[in-house]
Short mmCIF file of C-alpha atoms in Angstrom, two decimals:
data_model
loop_
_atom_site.label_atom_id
_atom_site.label_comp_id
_atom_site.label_asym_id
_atom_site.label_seq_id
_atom_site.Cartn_x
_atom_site.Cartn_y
_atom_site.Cartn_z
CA UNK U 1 -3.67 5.64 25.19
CA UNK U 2 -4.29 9.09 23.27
CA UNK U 3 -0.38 9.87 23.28
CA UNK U 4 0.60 6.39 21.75
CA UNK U 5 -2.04 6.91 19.05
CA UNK U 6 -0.18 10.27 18.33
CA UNK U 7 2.70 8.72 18.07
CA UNK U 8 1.56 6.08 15.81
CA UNK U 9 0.57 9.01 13.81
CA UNK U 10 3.39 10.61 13.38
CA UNK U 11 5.10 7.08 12.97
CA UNK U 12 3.10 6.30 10.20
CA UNK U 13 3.22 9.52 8.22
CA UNK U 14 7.22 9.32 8.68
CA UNK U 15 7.14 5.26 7.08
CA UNK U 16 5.13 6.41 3.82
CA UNK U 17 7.44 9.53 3.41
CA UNK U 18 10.38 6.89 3.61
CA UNK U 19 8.65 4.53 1.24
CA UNK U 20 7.72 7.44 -1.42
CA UNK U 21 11.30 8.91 -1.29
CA UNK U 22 13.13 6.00 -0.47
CA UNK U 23 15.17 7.30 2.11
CA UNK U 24 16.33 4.00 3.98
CA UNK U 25 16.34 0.15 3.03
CA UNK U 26 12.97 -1.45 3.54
CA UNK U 27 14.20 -3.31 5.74
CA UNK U 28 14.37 -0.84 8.33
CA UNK U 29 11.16 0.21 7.16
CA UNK U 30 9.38 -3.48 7.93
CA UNK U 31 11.13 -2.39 11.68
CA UNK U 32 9.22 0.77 11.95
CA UNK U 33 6.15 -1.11 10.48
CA UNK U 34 6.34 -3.70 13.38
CA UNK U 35 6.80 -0.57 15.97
CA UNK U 36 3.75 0.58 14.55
CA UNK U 37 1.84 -2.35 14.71
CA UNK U 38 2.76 -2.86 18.47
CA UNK U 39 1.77 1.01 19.30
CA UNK U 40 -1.78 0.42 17.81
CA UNK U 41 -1.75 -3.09 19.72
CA UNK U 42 -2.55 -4.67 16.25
CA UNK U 43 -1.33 -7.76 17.78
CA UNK U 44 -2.25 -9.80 14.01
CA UNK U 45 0.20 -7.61 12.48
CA UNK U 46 2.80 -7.69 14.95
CA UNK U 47 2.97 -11.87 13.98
CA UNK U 48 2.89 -10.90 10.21
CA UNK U 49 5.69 -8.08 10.75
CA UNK U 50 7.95 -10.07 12.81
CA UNK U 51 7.87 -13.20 10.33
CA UNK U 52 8.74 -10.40 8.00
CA UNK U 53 11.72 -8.54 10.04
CA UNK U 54 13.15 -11.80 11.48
CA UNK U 55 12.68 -14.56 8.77
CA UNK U 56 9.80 -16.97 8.07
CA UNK U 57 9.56 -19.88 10.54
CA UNK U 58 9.83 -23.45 9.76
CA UNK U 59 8.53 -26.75 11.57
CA UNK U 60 10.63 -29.97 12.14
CA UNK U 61 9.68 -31.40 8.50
CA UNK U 62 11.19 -27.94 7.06
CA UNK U 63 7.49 -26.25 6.08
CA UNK U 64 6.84 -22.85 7.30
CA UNK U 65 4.27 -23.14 10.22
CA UNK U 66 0.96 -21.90 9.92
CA UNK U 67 1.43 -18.48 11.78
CA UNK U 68 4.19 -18.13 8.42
CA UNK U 69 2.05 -19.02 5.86
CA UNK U 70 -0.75 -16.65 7.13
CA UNK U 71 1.85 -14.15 7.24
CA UNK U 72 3.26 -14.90 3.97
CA UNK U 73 0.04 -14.25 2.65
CA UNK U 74 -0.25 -10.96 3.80
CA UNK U 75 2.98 -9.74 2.51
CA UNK U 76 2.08 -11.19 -1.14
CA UNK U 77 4.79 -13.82 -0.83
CA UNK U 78 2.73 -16.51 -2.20
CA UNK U 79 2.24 -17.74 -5.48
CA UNK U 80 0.85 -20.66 -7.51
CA UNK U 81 3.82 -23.08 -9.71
CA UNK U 82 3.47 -26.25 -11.59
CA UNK U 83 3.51 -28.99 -9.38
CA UNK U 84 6.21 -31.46 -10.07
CA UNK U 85 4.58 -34.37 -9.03
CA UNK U 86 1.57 -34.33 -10.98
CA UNK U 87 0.98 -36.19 -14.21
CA UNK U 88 2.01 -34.98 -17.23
CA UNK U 89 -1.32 -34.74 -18.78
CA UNK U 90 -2.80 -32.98 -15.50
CA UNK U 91 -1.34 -29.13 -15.25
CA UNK U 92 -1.63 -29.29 -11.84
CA UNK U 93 -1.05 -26.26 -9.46
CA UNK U 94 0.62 -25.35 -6.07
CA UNK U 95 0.77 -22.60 -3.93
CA UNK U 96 4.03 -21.67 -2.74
CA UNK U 97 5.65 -18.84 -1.02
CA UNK U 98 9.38 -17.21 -1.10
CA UNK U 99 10.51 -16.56 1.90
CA UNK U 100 13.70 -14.79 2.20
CA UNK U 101 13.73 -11.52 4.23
CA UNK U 102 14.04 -8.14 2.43
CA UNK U 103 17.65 -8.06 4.26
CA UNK U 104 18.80 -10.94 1.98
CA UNK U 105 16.60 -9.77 -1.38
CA UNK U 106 18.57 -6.32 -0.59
CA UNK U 107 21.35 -8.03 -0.39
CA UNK U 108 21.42 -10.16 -3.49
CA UNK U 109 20.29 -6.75 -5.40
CA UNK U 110 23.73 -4.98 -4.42
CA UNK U 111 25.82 -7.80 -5.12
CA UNK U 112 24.21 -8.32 -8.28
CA UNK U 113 24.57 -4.83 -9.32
CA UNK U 114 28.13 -5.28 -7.95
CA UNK U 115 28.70 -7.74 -10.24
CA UNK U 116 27.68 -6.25 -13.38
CA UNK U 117 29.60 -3.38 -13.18
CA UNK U 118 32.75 -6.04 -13.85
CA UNK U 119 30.68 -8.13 -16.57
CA UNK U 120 31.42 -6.63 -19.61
CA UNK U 121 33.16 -7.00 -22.48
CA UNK U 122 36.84 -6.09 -22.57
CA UNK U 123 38.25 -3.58 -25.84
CA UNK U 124 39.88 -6.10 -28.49
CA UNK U 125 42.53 -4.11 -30.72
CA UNK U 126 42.62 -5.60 -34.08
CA UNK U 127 45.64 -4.35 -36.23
CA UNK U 128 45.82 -3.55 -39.82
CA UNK U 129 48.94 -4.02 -40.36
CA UNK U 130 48.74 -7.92 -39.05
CA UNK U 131 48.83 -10.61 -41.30
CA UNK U 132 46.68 -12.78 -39.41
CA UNK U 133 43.44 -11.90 -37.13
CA UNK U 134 43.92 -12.85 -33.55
CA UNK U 135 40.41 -14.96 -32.09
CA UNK U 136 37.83 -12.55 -30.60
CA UNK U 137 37.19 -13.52 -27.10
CA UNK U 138 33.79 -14.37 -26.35
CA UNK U 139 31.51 -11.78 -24.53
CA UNK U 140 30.19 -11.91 -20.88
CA UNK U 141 26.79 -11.59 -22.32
CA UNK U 142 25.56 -14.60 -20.51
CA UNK U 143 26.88 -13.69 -17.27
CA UNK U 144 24.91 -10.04 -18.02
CA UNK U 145 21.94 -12.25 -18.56
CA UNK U 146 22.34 -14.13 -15.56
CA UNK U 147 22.91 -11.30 -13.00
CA UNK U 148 19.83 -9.05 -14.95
CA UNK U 149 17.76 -11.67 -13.95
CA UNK U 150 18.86 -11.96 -10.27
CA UNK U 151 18.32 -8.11 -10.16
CA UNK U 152 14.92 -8.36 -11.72
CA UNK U 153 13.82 -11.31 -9.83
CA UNK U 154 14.72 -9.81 -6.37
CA UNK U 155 14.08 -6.40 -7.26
CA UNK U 156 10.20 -7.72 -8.36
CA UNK U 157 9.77 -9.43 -4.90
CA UNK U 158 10.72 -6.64 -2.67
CA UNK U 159 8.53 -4.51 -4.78
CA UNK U 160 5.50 -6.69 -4.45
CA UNK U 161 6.19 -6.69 -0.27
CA UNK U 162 6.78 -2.91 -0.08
CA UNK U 163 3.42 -2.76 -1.91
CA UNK U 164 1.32 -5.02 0.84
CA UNK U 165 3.57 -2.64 3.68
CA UNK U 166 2.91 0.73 1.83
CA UNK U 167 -0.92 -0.23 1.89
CA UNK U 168 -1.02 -1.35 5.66
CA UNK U 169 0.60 1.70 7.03
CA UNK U 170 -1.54 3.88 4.80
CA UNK U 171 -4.40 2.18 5.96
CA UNK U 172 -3.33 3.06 9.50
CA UNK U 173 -2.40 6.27 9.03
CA UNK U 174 -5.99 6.98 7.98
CA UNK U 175 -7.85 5.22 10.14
CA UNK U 176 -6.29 6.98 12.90
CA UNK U 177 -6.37 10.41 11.59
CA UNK U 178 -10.22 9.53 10.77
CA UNK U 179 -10.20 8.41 14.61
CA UNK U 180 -9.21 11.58 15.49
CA UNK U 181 -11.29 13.67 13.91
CA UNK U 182 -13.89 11.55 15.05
CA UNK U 183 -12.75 11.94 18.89
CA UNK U 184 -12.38 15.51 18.32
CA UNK U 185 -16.24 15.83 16.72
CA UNK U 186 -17.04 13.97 19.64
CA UNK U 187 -15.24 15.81 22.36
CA UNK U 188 -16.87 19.42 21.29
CA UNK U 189 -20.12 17.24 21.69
CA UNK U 190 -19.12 16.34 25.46
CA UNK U 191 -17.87 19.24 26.60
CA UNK U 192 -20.82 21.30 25.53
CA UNK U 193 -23.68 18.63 26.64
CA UNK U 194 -21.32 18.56 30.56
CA UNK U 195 -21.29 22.49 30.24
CA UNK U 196 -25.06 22.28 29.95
CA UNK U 197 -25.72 19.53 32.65
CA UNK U 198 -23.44 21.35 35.19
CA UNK U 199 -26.30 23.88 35.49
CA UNK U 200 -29.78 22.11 35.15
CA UNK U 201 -28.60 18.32 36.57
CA UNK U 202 -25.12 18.46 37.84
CA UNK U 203 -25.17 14.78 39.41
CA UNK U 204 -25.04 13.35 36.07
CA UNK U 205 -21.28 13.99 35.36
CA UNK U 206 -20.45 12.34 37.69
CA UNK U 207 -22.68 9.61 36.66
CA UNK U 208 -20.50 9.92 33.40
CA UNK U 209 -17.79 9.27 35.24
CA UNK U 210 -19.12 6.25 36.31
CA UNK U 211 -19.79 5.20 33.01
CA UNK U 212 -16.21 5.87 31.95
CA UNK U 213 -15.19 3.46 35.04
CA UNK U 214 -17.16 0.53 33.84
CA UNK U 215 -15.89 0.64 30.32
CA UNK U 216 -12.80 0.01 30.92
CA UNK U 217 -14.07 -3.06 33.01
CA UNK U 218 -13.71 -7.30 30.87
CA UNK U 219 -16.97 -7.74 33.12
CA UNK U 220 -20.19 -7.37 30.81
CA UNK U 221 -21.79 -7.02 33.99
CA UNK U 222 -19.96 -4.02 34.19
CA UNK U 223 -21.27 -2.85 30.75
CA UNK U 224 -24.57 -3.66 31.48
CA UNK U 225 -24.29 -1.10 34.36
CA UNK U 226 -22.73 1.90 32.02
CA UNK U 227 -26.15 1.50 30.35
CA UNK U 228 -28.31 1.00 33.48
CA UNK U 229 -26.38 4.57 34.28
CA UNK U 230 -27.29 6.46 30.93
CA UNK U 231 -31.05 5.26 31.65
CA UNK U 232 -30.72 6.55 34.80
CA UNK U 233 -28.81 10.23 33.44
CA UNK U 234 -31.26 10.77 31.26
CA UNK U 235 -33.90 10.32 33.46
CA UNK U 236 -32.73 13.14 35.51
CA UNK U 237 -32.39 15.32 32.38
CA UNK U 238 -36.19 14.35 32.23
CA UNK U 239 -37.13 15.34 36.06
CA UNK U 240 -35.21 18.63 35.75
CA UNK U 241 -37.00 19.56 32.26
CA UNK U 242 -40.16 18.21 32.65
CA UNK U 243 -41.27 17.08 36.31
CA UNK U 244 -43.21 13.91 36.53
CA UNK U 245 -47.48 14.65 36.98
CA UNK U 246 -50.20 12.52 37.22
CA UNK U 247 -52.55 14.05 35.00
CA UNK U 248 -52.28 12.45 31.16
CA UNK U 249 -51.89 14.39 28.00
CA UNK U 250 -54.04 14.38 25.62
CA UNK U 251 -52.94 13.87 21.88
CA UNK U 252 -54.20 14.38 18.38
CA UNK U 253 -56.71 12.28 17.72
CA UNK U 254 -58.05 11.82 21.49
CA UNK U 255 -55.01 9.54 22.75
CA UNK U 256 -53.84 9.51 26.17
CA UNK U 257 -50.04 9.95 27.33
CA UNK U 258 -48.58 9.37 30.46
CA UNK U 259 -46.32 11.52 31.87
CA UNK U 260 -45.68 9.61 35.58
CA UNK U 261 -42.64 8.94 36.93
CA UNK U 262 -41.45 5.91 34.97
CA UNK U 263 -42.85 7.48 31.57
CA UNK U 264 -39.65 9.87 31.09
CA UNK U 265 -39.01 9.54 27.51
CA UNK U 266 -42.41 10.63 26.68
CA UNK U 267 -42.07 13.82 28.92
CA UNK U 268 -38.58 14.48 26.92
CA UNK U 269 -40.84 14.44 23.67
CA UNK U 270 -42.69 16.52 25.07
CA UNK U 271 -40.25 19.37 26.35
CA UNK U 272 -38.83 19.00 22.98
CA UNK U 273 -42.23 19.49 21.03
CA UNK U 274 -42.68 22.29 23.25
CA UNK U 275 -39.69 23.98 22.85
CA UNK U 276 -38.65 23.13 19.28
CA UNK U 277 -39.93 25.55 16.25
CA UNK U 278 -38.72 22.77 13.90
CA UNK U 279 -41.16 19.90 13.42
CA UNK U 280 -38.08 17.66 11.18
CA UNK U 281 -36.29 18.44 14.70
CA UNK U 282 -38.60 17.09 17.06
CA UNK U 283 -39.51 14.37 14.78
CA UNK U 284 -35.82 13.36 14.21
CA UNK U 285 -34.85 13.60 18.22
CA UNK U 286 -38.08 11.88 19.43
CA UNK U 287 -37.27 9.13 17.33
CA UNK U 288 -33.72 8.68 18.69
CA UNK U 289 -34.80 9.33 21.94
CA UNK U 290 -37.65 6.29 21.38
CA UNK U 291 -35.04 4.12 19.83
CA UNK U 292 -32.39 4.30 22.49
CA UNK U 293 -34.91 4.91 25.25
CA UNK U 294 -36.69 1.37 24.29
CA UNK U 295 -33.12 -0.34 24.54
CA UNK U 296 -32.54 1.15 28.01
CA UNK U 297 -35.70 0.08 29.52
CA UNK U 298 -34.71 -3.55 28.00
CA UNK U 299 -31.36 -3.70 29.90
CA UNK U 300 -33.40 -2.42 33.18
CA UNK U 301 -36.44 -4.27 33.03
CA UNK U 302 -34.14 -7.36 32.25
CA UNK U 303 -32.38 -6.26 35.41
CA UNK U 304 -35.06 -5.89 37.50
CA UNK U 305 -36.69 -9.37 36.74
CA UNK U 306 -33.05 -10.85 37.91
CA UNK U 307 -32.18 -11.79 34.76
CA UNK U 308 -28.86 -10.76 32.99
CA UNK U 309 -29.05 -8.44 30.12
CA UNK U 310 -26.20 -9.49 27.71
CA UNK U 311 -24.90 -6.19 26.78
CA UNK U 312 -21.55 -6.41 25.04
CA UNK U 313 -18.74 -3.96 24.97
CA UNK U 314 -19.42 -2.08 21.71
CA UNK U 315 -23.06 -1.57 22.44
CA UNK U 316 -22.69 -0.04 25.79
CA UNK U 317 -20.10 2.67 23.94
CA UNK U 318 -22.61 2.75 21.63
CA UNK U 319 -25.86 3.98 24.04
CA UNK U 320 -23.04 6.08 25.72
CA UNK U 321 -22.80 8.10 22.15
CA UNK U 322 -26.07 8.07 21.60
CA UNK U 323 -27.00 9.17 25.19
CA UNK U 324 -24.25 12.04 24.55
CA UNK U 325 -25.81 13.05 20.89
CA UNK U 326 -29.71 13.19 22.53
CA UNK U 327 -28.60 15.16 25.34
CA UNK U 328 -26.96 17.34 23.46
CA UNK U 329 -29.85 17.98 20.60
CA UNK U 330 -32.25 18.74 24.01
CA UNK U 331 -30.32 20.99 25.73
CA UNK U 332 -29.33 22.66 22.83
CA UNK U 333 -33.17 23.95 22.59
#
């Protein structure tokens, strides 16, 4: 997917620099829009930019559909009127929408302008020397009038589109740059924690990998399992750092803590306390580890019982992140 995302990027820098210099009709601009929207598989867009590129559909009865309206409404194509049927002491309201393509606005803008340049008023030579004054002809001022506002009223409505475009790709354009910074962030993070794991628990890549494989499963079952792995990675982080003993621990205060097999978050907190000169550090990463280590125990206790841990897509990329980000703060130490 990465190099479609790159080339949305580009795509959408190149439509705002043809919308702030105006370098081709907007027309063709709504065209690279819709490309756009189909590289990013923003499939709600694609309906919106297709009513927009190819004309706004109409039903049997001659009203635009519902897909049309919605999409009307997202180029700013709708507006309230007086309603014509209501009573005359009742200003009543409706919403409407205009619905010709940019194409046709475009269109009626040239001709317009076309038009005027032949609408004025011819020279009238009045002589002197004439003993009578021949009729003035009367102006084309009304015909001026008329085409100004066809110019103005298209010109206004192609405006107010380009606006609701210009602010869509824009949006895109920085999402996916912020996307990729993110990725990139996230990538350093990856290949450093892997680096590290290569050396003190090399089975967990390819864990990871297996992670990676279930993600891009539709089965939440599937999900559930990229967490079950994570548990299971960072478990082994545990047994490499900080083996598994019998004997307990004893805390400020006179508590007990067990560091057994099954109690491997608590033997994380403690490599960390042990190794960490920073006691913000170990506060912050015990805390994350407790938090996401609570979560994973859920999804395998839940597991274990026979029941079925609903883990949804989004969460298990979530505990993969945060499994990534923990990792990394403990092996950095």
């Amino acid at each position: 997917m990465k190099p479609r995302y790159e080339e949305a990027t580009l795509l959408s820098e190149e439509i705002l620099k043809n919308f702030e210099l105006t370098e081709i009709p907007t027309q063709n601009i709504v065209l690279k829009c819709l490309r756009l929207a189909r590289l990013i598989n923003d499939f709600d867009s694609v309906e919106w930019l297709k009513n927009e590129a190819n004309g706004y559909e109409r039903n049997e009865q001659g009203f635009l559909t519902v897909t049309a309206w919605k999409a009307a409404g997202k180029s700013g194509r709708r507006y309230f009127s007086d309603n014509p049927n209501s009573q005359k002491d009742k200003k009543e309201k409706v919403e409407r929408a205009f619905t010709d393509t940019i194409a046709v606005m475009e269109a009626n803008v040239n001709a317009a302008k076309a038009r005027m340049e032949v609408a004025y008023d011819r020279n009238v030579s009045l002589s002197s020397h004439s003993t009578f004054s021949p009729p003035i002809p009367p102006t084309n001022a009304s015909e001026r009038n008329s085409i100004f506002k066809i110019i103005q009223d298209n010109t206004g409505k192609i405006e107010k589109v380009k606006s609701y475009l210009y602010q869509y790709v824009f949006d895109v354009n920085y999402e996916l740059k912020f996307a990729d910074i993110t990725e990139d962030i996230f990538t350093r993070k990856r290949n450093t924690v892997d680096s590290k794991l290569k050396d003190i628990c090399p089975e967990a890549i390819q864990k990871f990998i297996s992670v990676y494989e279930n993600l891009k499963s539709d089965n939440d079952e599937d999900w559930a399992n990229a967490v079950h792995t994570c548990r299971r990675i960072i478990k082994e982080v545990a047994d490499s750092l900080y083996p598994p003993s019998d004997n307990l621990i004893e805390l400020s205060g006179g508590k007990k803590l067990k560091i057994g097999e099954d109690q491997y978050i608590n033997r994380l907190i403690q490599y960390i306390e042990s190794k960490s000169t920073s006691d913000k550090f170990a506060s912050i990463v015990g805390s994350h580890l407790k938090f996401i280590g609570e979560r994973l125990d859920g999804v395998h206790e839940a597991a274990n019982k026979g029941t079925h841990a609903e883990v949804t897509l989004e969460e298990a990329e979530r505990y993969i992140i945060y499994t990534y980000l923990v990792l990394g703060d403990i092996l950095s130490l």
